[in-house]
mmCIF file of C-alpha atoms in Angstrom:
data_model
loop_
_atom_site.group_PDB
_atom_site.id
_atom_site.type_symbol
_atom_site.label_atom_id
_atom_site.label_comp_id
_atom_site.label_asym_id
_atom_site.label_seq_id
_atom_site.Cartn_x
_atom_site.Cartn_y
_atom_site.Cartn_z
ATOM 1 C CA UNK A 183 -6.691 14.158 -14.940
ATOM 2 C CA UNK A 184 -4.962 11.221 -13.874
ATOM 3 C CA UNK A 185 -2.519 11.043 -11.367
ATOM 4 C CA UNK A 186 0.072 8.328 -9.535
ATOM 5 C CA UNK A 187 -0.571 7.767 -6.588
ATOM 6 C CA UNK A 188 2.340 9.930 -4.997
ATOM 7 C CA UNK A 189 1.435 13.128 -7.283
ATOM 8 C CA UNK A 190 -2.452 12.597 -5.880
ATOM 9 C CA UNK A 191 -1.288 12.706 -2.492
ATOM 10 C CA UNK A 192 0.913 15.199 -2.746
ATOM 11 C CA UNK A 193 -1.135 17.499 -4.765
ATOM 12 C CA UNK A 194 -4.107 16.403 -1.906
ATOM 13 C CA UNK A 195 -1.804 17.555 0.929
ATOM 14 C CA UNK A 196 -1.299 20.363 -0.145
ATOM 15 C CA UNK A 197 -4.781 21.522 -1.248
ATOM 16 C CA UNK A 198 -6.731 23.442 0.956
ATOM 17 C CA UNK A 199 -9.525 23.478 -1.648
ATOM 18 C CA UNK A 200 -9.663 19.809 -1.838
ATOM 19 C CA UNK A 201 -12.471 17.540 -1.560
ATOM 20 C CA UNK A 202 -12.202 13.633 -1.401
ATOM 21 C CA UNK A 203 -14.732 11.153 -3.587
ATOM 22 C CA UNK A 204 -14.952 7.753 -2.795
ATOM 23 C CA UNK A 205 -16.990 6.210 -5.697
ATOM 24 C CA UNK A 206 -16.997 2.564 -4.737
ATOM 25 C CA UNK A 207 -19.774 0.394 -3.244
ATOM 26 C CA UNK A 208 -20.896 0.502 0.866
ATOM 27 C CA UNK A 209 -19.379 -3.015 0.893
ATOM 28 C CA UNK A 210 -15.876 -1.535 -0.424
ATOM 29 C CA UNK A 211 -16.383 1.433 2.009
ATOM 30 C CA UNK A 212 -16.647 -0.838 5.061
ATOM 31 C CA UNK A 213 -13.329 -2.038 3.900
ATOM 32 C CA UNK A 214 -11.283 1.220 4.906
ATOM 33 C CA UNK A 215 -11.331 4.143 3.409
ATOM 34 C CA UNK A 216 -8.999 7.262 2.665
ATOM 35 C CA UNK A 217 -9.305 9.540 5.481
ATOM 36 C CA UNK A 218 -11.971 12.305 5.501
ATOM 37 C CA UNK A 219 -13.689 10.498 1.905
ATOM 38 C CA UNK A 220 -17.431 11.001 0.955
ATOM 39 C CA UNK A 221 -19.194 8.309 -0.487
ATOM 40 C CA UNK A 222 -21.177 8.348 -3.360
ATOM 41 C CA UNK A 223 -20.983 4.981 -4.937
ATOM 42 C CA UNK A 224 -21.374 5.633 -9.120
ATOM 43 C CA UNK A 225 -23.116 2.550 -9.445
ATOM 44 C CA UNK A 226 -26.560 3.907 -7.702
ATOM 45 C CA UNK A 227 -27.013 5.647 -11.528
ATOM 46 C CA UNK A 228 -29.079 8.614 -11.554
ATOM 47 C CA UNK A 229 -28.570 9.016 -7.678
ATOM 48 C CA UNK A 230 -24.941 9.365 -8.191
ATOM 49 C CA UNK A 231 -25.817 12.528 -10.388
ATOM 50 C CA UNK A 232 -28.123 13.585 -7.300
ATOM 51 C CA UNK A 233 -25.183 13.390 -5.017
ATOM 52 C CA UNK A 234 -22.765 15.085 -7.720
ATOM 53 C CA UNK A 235 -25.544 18.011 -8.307
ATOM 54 C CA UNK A 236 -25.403 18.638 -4.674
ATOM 55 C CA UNK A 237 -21.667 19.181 -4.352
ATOM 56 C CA UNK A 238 -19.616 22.672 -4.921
ATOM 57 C CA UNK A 239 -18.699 22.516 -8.427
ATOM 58 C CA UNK A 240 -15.551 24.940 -7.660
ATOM 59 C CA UNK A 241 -13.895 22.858 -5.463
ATOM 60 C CA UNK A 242 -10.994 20.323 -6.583
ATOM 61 C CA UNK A 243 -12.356 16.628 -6.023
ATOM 62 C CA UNK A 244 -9.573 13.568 -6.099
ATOM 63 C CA UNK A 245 -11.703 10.594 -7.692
ATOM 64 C CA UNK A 246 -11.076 7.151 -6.179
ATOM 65 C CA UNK A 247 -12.316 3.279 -6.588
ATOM 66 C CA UNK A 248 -10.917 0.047 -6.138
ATOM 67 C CA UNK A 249 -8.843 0.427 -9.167
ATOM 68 C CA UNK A 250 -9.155 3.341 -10.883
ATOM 69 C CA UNK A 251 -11.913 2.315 -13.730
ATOM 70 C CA UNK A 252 -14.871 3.426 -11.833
ATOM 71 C CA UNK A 253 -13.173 6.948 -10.665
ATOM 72 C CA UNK A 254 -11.811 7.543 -14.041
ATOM 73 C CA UNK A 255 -15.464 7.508 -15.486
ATOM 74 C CA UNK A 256 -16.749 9.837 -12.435
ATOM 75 C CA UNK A 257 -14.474 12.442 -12.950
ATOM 76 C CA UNK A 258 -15.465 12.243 -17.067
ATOM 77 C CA UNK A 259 -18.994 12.642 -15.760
ATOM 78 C CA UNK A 260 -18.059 15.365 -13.288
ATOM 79 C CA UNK A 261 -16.002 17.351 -15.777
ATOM 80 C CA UNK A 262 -19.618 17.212 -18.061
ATOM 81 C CA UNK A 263 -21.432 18.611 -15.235
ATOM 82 C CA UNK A 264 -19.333 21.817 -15.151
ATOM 83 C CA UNK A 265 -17.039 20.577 -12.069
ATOM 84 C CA UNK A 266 -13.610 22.186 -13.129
ATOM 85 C CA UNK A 267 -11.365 20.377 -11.266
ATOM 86 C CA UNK A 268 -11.259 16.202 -10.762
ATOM 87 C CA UNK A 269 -8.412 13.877 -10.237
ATOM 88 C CA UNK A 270 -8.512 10.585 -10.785
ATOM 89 C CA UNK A 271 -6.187 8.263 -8.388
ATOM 90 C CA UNK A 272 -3.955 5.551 -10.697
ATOM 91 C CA UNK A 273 -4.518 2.035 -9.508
ATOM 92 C CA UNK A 274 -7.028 3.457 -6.775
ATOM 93 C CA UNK A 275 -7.811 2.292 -3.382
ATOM 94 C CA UNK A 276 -6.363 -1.284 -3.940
ATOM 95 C CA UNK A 277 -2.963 0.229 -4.521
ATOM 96 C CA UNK A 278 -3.008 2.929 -1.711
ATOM 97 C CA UNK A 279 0.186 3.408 0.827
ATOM 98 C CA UNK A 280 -1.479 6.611 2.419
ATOM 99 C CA UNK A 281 -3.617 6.229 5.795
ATOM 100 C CA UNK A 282 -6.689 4.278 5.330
ATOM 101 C CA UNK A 283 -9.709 5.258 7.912
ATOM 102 C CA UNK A 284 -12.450 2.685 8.630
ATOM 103 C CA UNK A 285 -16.295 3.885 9.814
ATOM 104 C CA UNK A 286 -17.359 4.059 13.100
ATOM 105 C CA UNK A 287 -19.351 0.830 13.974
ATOM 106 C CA UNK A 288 -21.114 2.544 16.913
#
């Protein structure tokens, strides 16, 4: 399902289920990322559907990218592999006015 970016926050918020996807490159990670995000960038193919096999299919996952392409086609994957619950974020990280976090360089 797609959702603005205030309803995906909001919803997020207020989610104690909720899990947080970052499907976007390393290179895009190092940029900043939305706080407490896993990575598993869709473009690494069949070890995207590794990571994705590996996750709790019963929890409610909000889908990001840069844009919103890449997360849109993730949670079309993920809703194939049985996950019942996937949000994908509107005009994704590039259009995001929530907190951004950025990975430890230590």
């Amino acid at each position: 399902m797609d959702l603005s970016q205030k309803d995906w926050k909001t919803k997020l918020e207020n989610d104690p289920n909720a899990v947080i996807l970052d499907v976007r490159t390393e290179d895009e990670w190092n940029e900043g990322i939305i706080p407490n995000a896993i990575l598993n960038d869709i473009y690494k193919g069949q070890g995207f559907l590794y990571k994705l096999d590996e996750l709790d299919k019963s929890k409610n996952y909000y889908v990001y990218c840069k844009a919103g392409g890449r997360s849109a086609q993730a949670c079309a994957i993920m809703n194939q592999m049985g996950f019942e619950t996937t949000f994908n974020l509107e005009g994704g990280f590039s259009q995001w006015k929530g907190d951004v976090a950025f990975r430890d360089e230590n």
